[in-house]
Coordinates of C-alpha atoms and ligand atoms in Angstrom, one line a residue:
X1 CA -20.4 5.4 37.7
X2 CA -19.0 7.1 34.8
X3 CA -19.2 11.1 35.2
X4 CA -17.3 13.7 33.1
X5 CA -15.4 16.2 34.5
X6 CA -14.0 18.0 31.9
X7 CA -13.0 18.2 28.2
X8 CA -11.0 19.7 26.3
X9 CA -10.0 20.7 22.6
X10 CA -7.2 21.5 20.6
X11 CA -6.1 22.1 17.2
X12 CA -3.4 19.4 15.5
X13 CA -2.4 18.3 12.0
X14 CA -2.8 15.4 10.2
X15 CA -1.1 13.6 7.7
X16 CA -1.7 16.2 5.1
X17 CA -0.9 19.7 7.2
X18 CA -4.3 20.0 7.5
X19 CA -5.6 20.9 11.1
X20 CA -7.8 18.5 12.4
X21 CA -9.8 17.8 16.2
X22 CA -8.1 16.4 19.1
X23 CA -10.0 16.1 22.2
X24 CA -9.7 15.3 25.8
X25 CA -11.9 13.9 28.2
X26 CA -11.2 13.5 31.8
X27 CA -13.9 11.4 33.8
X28 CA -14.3 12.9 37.2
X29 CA -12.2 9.0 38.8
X30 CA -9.3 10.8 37.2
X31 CA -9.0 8.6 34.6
X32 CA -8.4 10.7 31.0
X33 CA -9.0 9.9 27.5
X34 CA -8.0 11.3 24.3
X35 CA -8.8 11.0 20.0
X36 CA -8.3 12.4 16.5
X37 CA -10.1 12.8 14.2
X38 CA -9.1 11.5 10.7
X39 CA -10.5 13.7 7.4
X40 CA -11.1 12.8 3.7
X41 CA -10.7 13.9 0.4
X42 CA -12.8 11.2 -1.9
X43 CA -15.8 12.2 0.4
X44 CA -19.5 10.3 0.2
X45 CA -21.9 13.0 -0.3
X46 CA -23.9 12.3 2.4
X47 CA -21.2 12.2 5.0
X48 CA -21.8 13.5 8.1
X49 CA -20.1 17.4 7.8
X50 CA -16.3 18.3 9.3
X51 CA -16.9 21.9 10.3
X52 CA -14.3 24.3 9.1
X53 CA -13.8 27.8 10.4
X54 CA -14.2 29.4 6.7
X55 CA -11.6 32.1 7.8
X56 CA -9.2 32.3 5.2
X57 CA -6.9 33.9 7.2
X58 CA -5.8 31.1 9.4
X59 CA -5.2 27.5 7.7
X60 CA -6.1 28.4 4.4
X61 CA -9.6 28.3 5.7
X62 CA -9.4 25.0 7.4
X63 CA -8.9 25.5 11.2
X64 CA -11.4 24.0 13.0
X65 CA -11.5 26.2 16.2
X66 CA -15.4 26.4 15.5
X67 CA -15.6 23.1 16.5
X68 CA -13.3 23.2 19.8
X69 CA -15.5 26.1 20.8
X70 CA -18.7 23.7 20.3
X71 CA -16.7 21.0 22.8
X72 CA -15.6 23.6 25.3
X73 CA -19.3 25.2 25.3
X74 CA -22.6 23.6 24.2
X75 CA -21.0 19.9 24.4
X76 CA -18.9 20.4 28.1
X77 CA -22.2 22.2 29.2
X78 CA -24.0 19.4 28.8
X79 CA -22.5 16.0 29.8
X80 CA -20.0 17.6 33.0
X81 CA -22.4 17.2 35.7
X82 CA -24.5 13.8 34.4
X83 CA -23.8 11.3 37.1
X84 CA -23.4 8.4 35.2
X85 CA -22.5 8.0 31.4
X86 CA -22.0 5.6 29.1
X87 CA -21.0 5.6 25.7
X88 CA -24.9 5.5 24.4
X89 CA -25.8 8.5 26.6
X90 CA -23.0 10.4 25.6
X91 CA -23.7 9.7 21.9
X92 CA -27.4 10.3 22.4
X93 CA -26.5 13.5 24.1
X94 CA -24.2 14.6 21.5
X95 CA -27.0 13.7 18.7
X96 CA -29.9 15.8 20.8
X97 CA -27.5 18.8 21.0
X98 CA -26.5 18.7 17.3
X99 CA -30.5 18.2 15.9
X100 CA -29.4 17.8 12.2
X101 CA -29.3 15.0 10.4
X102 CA -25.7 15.3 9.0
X103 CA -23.8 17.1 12.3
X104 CA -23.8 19.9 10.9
X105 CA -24.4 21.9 13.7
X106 CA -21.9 20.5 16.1
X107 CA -19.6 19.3 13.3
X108 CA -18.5 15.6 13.1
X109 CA -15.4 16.3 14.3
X110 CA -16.4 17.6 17.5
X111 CA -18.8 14.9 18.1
X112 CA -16.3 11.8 16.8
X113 CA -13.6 13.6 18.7
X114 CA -16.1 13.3 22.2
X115 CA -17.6 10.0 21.8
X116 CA -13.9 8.5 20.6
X117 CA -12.1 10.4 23.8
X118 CA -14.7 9.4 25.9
X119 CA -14.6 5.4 24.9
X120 CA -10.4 5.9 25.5
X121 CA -11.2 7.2 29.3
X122 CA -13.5 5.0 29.7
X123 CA -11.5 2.2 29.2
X124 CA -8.8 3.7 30.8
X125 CA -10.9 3.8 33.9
X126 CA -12.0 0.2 33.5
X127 CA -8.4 -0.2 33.7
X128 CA -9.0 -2.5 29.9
X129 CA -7.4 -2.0 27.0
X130 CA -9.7 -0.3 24.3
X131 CA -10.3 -2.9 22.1
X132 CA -11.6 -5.2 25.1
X133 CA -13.8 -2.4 26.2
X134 CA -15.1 -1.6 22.7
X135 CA -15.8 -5.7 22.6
X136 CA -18.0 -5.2 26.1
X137 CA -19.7 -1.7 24.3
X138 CA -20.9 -4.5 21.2
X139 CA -21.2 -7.6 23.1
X140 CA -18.6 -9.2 21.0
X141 CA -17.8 -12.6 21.7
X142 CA -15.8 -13.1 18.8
X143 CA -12.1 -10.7 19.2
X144 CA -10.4 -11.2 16.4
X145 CA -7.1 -9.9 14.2
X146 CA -8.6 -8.2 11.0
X147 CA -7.3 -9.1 7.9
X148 CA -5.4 -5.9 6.3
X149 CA -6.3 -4.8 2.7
X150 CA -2.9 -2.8 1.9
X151 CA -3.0 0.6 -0.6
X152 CA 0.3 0.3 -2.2
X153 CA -0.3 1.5 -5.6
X154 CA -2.4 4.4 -6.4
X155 CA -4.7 6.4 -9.1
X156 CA -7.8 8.6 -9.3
X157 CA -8.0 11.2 -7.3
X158 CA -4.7 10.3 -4.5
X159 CA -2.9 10.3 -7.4
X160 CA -2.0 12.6 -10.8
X161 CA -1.3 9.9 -13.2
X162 CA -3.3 7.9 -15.8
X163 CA -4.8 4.9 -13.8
X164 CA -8.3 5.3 -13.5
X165 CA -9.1 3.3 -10.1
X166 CA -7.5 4.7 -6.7
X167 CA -6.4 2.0 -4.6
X168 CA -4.7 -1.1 -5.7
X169 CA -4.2 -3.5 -2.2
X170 CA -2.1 -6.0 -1.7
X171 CA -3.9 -8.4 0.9
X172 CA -1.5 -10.7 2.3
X173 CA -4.8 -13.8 3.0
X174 CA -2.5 -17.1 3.2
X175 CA -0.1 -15.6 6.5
X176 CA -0.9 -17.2 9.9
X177 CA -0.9 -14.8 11.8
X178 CA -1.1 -10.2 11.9
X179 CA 2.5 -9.9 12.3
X180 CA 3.7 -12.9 9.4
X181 CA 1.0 -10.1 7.3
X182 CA 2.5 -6.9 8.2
X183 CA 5.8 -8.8 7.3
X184 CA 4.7 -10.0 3.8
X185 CA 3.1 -6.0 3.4
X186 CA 6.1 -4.5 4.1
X187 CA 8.3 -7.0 1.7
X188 CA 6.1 -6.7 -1.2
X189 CA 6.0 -2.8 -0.6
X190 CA 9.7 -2.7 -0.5
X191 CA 10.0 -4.8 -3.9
X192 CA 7.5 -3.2 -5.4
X193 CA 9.6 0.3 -4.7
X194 CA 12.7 -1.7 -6.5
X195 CA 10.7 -3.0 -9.4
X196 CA 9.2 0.3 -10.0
X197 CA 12.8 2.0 -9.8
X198 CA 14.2 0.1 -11.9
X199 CA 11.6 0.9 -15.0
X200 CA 12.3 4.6 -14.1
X201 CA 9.0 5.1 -12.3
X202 CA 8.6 7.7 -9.5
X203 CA 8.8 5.8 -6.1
X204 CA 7.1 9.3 -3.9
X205 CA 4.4 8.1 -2.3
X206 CA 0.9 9.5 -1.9
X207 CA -1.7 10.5 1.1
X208 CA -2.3 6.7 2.4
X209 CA 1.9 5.9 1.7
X210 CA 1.2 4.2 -1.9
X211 CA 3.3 5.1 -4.8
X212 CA 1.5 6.7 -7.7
X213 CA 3.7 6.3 -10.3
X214 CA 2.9 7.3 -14.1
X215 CA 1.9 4.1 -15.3
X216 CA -0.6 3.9 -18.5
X217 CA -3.3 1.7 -17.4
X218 CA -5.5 0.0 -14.3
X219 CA -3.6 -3.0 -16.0
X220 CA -0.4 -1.9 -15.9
X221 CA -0.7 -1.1 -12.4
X222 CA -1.7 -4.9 -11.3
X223 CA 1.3 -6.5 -13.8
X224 CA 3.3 -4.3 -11.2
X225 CA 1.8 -5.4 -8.1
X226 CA 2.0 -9.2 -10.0
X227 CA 5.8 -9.1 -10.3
X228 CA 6.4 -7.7 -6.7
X229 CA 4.6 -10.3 -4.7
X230 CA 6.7 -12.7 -7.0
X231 CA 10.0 -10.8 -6.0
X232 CA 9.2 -10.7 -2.3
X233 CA 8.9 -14.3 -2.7
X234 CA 5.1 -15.2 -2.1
X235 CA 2.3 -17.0 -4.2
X236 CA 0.2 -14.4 -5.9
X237 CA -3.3 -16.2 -5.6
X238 CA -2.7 -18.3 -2.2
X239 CA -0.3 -16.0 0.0
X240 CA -1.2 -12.7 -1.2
X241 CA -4.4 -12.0 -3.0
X242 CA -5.6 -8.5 -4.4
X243 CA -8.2 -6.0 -3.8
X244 CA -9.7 -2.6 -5.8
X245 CA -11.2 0.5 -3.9
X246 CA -12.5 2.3 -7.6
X247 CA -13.4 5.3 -5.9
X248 CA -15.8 5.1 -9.4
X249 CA -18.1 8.5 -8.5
X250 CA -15.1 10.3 -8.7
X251 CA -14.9 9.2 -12.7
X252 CA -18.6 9.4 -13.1
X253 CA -20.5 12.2 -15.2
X254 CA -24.1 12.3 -16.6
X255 CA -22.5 10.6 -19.7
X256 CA -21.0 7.7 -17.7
X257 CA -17.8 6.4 -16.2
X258 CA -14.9 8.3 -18.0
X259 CA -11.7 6.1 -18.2
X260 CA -8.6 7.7 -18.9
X261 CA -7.6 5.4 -21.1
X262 CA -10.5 5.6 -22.9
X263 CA -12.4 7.7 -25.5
X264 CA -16.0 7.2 -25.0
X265 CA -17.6 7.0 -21.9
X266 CA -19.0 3.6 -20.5
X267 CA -22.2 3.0 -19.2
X268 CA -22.8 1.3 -15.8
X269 CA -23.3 -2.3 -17.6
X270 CA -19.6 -2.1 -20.0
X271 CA -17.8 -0.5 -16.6
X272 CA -18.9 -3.4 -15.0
X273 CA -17.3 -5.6 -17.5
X274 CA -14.3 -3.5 -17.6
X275 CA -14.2 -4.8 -13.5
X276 CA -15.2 -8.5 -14.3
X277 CA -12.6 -8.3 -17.0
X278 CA -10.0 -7.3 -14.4
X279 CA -11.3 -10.2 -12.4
X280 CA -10.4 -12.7 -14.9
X281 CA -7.0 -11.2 -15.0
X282 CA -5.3 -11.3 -11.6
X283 CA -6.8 -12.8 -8.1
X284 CA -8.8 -9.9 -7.1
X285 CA -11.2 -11.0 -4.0
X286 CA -12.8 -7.5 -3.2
X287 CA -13.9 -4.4 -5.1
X288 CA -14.9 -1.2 -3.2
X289 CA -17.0 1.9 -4.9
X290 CA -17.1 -0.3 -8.3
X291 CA -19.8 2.1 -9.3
X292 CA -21.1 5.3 -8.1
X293 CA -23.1 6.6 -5.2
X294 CA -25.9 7.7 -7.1
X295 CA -26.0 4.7 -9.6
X296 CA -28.0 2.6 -7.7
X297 CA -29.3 0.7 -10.3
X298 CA -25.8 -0.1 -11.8
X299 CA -24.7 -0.9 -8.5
X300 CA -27.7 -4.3 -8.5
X301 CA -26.6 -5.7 -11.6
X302 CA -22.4 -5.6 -10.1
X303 CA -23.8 -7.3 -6.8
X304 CA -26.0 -9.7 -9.7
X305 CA -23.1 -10.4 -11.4
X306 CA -19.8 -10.1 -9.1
X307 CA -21.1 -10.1 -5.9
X308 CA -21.3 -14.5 -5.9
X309 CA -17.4 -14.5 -6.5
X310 CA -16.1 -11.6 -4.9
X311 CA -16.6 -8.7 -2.1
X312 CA -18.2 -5.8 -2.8
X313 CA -17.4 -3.0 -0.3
X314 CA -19.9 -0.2 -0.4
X315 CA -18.1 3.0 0.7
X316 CA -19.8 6.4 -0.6
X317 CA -22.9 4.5 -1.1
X318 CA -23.8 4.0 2.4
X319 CA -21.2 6.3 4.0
X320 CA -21.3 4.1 7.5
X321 CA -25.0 5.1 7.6
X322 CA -27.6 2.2 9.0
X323 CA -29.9 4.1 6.6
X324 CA -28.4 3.9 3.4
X325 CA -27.1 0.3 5.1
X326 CA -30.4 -0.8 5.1
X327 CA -31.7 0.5 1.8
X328 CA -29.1 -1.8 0.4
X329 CA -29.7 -4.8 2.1
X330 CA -33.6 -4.1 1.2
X331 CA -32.5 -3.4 -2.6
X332 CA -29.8 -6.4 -2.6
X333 CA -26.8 -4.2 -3.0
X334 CA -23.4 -4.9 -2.0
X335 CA -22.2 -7.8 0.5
X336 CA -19.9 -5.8 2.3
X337 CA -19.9 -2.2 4.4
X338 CA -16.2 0.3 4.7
X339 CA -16.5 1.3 8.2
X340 CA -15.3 5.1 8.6
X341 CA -16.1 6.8 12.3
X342 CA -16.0 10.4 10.7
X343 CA -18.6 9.3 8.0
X344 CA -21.4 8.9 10.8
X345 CA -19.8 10.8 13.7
X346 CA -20.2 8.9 16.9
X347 CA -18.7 5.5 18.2
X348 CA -22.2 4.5 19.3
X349 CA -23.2 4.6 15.6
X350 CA -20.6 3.6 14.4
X351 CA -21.2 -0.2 16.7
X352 CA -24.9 0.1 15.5
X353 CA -24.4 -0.1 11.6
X354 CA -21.9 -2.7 12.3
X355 CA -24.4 -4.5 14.1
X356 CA -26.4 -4.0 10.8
X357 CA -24.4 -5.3 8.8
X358 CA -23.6 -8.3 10.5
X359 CA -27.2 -9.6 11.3
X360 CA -27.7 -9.2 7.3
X361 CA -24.7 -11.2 6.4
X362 CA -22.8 -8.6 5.0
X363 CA -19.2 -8.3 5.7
X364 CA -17.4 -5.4 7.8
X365 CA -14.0 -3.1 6.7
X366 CA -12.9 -0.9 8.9
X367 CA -10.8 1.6 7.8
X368 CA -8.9 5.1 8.0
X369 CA -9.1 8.2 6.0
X370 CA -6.7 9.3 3.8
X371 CA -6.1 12.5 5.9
X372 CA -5.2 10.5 9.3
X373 CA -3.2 10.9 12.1
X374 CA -1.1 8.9 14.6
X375 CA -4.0 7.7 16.6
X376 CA -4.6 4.4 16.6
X377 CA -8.1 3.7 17.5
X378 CA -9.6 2.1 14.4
X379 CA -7.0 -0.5 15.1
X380 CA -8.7 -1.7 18.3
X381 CA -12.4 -0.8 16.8
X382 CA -11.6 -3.5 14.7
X383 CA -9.9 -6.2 17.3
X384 CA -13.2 -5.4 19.4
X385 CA -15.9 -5.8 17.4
X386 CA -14.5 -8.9 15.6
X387 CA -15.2 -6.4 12.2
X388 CA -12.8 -8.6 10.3
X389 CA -11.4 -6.5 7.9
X390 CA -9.4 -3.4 8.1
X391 CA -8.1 -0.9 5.6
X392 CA -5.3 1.3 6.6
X393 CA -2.9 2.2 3.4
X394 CA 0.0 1.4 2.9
X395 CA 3.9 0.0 4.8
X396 CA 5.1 3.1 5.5
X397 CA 4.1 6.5 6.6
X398 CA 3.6 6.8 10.1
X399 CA -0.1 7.3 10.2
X400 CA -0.6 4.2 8.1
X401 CA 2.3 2.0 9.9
X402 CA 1.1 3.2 13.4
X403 CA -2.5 1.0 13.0
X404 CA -0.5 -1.9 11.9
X405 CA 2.0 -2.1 14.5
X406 CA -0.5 -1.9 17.4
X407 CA -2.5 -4.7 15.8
X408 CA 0.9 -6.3 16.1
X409 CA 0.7 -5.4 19.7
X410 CA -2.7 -6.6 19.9
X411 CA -1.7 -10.0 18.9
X412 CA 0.9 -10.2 21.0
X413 CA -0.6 -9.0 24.4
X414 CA -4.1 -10.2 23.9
X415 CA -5.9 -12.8 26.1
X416 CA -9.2 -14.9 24.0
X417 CA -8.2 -13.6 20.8
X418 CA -9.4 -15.4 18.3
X419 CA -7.1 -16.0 15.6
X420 CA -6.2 -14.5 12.2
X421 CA -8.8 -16.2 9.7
X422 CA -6.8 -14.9 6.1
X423 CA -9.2 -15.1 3.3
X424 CA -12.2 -17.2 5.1
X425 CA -12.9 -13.4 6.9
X426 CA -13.2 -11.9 2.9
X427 CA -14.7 -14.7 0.3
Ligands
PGA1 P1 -10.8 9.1 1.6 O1 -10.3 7.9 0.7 O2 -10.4 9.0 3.0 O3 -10.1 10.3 0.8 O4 -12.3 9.2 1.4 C1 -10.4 6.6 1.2 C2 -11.4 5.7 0.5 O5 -12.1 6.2 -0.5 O6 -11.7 4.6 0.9
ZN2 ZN1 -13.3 4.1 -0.7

C-alpha cells in the first residue's frame, strides 16, 4: 500500500542560474522521495510546456513558483488521501488534473517533478535502489550499463563559434566495462583541452561541459576530436567511436539548412550528403536531429540512405512522444528514439514510449538537458529499463559528471546486471 502523505515544492537552480522544480514526496510509511527537473534551450516544439511565472521581477521572468503552487494545491489535493498508488495512478492522476495535451496547465515541471519524487519514495520504501524499482515499474529483465555518447566539443546554438552542428561525442564503444568508459571520457577530454591549448583555442566550456572553441568548420571540429583520442592513447574506430547530435532545425529556414560555412542554403537531399560525407570521413556510428522537425520528408530519404549503416536518433522530431514515436515507425523514420523525461512529463510515459520503441526495433538514448542539475535519476532510468544508451555531456561539470559517477556506482553495487555491451547496444 502506497499512500501519499504530503508533498512539497521548492525553488532551486540549475546548471545555468536558472530556477528550476524540486519536489518532495513523503508516502504516509515514512518513506520520502525527491527530483529535479532538468530544462532546455534547443527545445522540440511540441514539448510538453515548463511553466514560468512571467513576472519579470523575480528571475528575469523565470521563477517557477506557479508551478510549486500547482503541487502544493490542485496536485497535493488530489493524490494525499488515495489509499494505494502506484506510479500509473499517480501519472494518470496528474494527466486528468492537467487536461491539456502539452501540460500546459499543470506545467511539466510540476508534473515530472511528482511522478520522478514519487518513483524515488517509492523505492525508497521498497527499501530498492531506483534503478531496480524502475526495472520492476517496466518489467525489465534485461539491467544493463548504457553506453555513454560524450558532448565534448560544441557548435550551434551551445555555442557562439562557426561549427554548424551542436554536439560532437566521443563514445568510448571498445571499453569493458562503465568505469574503463568514464576513464577513456575523461582522458580524451583532458587531451583534447591540451591539444586545443596549444593551437591557442579557448578551452571554457559550454552548458553540457564541452568546449566550444572558434574553430572554422564541422570538420575542423572532428580533426580535433581525431588527434585527442590518438593523444589519450586509444584506437579511433575500435576503442572510441564518434557520434553527431545536429540539432539541424535550429539551422533550418524556409530556404533550407543554412551552414555557416556556407553561402547558399542546402536543401534536405545536399544536407544529407554534407552528413554522409562526414560519414566517410571519421567513424561516426550515430547522428541525432540530422534534419529538422518539420522536414519529414527529408528525414525518409536520411533513414533510406544512412539509417542501414548508422543510428539515427530522433530528438525534436518525436520529443519522447508515443505519438510522434509511432508516426515514425508507421512513416519508416529514424531507428533510434533520445529519451528526455521533461519532453513528455511523467515517468509513466516516459516507460511507455520506451516500450514503443523497443517492440518496433528501434533503439533507446536516454539523456539530460542541457539546463540540468545534480540529480541523478536518468542515470538509473537508464540501468532499469535496459535503455542502452545514455547521453549526458561532457567529463566535467558537476551536473554532467554526477550521472556518470553513479553509473559507476551502479556497476559496482549492482546484483544481475548485465554487462556493458560497447557498440553491439548502438550499430
Ligand atoms: P537541449 O539540448 O537540452 O538544450 O534541448 C540537448 C539536445 O538537443 O539533445
Ligand atoms: Zn538533440
Amino acid at each position: 500500500m502506497t499512500a501519499i502523505a504530503a508533498l512539497r515544492g521548492f525553488e532551486v537552480l540549475d546548471s545555468r542560474g536558472s530556477p528550476t522544480l524540486e519536489v518532495e514526496v513523503e508516502l504516509a510509511d515514512g518513506a520520502i522521495g525527491s527530483a529535479i527537473v532538468p530544462s532546455g534551450a534547443s527545445v522540440g516544439s511540441a514539448e510538453a510546456v515548463e511553466l514560468r511565472d512571467g513576472d519579470a521581477d523575480r528571475f528575469l521572468g523565470k521563477g517557477v513558483r506557479k508551478a510549486i503552487r500547482h503541487v502544493h494545491n490542485e496536485i497535493q489535493q488530489s493524490v494525499v488521501g488515495e489509499n494505494s498508488l502506484n506510479q500509473r495512478d499517480v501519472d494518470t492522476l496528474l494527466l486528468e488534473i492537467d487536461g491539456t495535451k502539452d501540460k500546459s496547465k499543470l506545467g511539466s515541471n510540476a508534473t515530472l517533478g511528482v511522478s520522478l519524487a514519487f518513483a524515488r519514495a517509492h523505492a525508497n520504501s521498497k527499501r530498492v535502489p531506483l534503478y531496480s524499482h524502475i526495472s520492476d515499474l517496466c518489467e525489465n529483465a534485461d539491467m544493463r550499463m548504457p553506453v555513454p555518447m560524450m558532448n565534448v566539443l560544441n557548435g550551434g546554438a551551445h555555442a557562439n563559434n562557426r561549427i554548424d552542428l551542436q554536439e560532437f561525442m566521443i563514445v568510448p564503444a571498445g571499453m569493458s566495462d562503465m568505469a574503463s568508459a568514464v576513464r577513456c571520457g575523461a582522458e580524451v577530454f583532458q587531451c583534447l583541452k591540451r591539444r586545443l591549448e596549444e593551437e591557442g583555442h579557448s578551452t571554457a566550456v559550454g552548458d553540457e561541459g564541452g568546449f566550444a572553441p572558434n574553430l572554422e568548420s564541422d570538420r575542423e571540429a572532428l580533426h580535433f576530436l581525431a588527434l585527442a583520442i590518438e593523444d589519450a592513447r586509444y584506437q579511433l574506430g575500435s576503442d572510441v567511436v564518434l557520434a553527431l547530435d545536429c540539432a539541424a532545425t535550429e539551422f533550418h529556414t524556409e530556404d533550407g539548412y543554412i551552414l555557416r560555412g556556407s553561402d547558399q542554403p542546402l536543401n534536405g537531399d545536399a544536407f544529407i550528403n554534407y552528413l554522409d560525407d562526414l560519414a566517410a570521413m571519421y567513424p561516426i556510428v550515430s547522428i541525432e536531429d540530422g534534419l529538422a522537425e518539420d522536414d519529414w520528408d527529408s528525414w525518409r530519404s536520411l533513414t533510406d540512405r544512412l539509417g542501414s549503416k548508422m543510428q539515427l536518433v530522433g530528438d525534436d522530431i518525436f520529443v519522447t512522444n508515443p505519438r510522434f514515436l509511432q508516426k515514425g515507425i508507421d512513416c519508416g523514420i529514424a531507428n533510434s528514439i533520445l529519451i528526455k523525461v521533461n519532453q513528455i512529463g511523467t515517468l509513466t510515459e516516459t516507460l511507455d514510449v520506451i516500450a514503443l520503441a523497443k517492440s518496433a526495433g528501434y533503439r533507446t538514448v536516454i539523456s539530460h538537458r542541457s539546463g540540468d542539475t545534480e540529480d541523478t535519476f536518468i542515470a538509473d532510468l537508464a540501468v532499469g529499463t535496459g535503455a542502452g544508451q545514455i547521453k549526458t555531456g561532457s567529463l566535467c561539470r558537476s551536473e554532467r559528471t554526477s550521472k556518470y559517477n553513479r553509473l559507476v556506482r551502479i556497476e559496482a553495487e549492482a546484483a544481475g546486471l548485465s554487462g556493458y555491451r560497447g557498440l553491439r547496444e548502438i550499430f
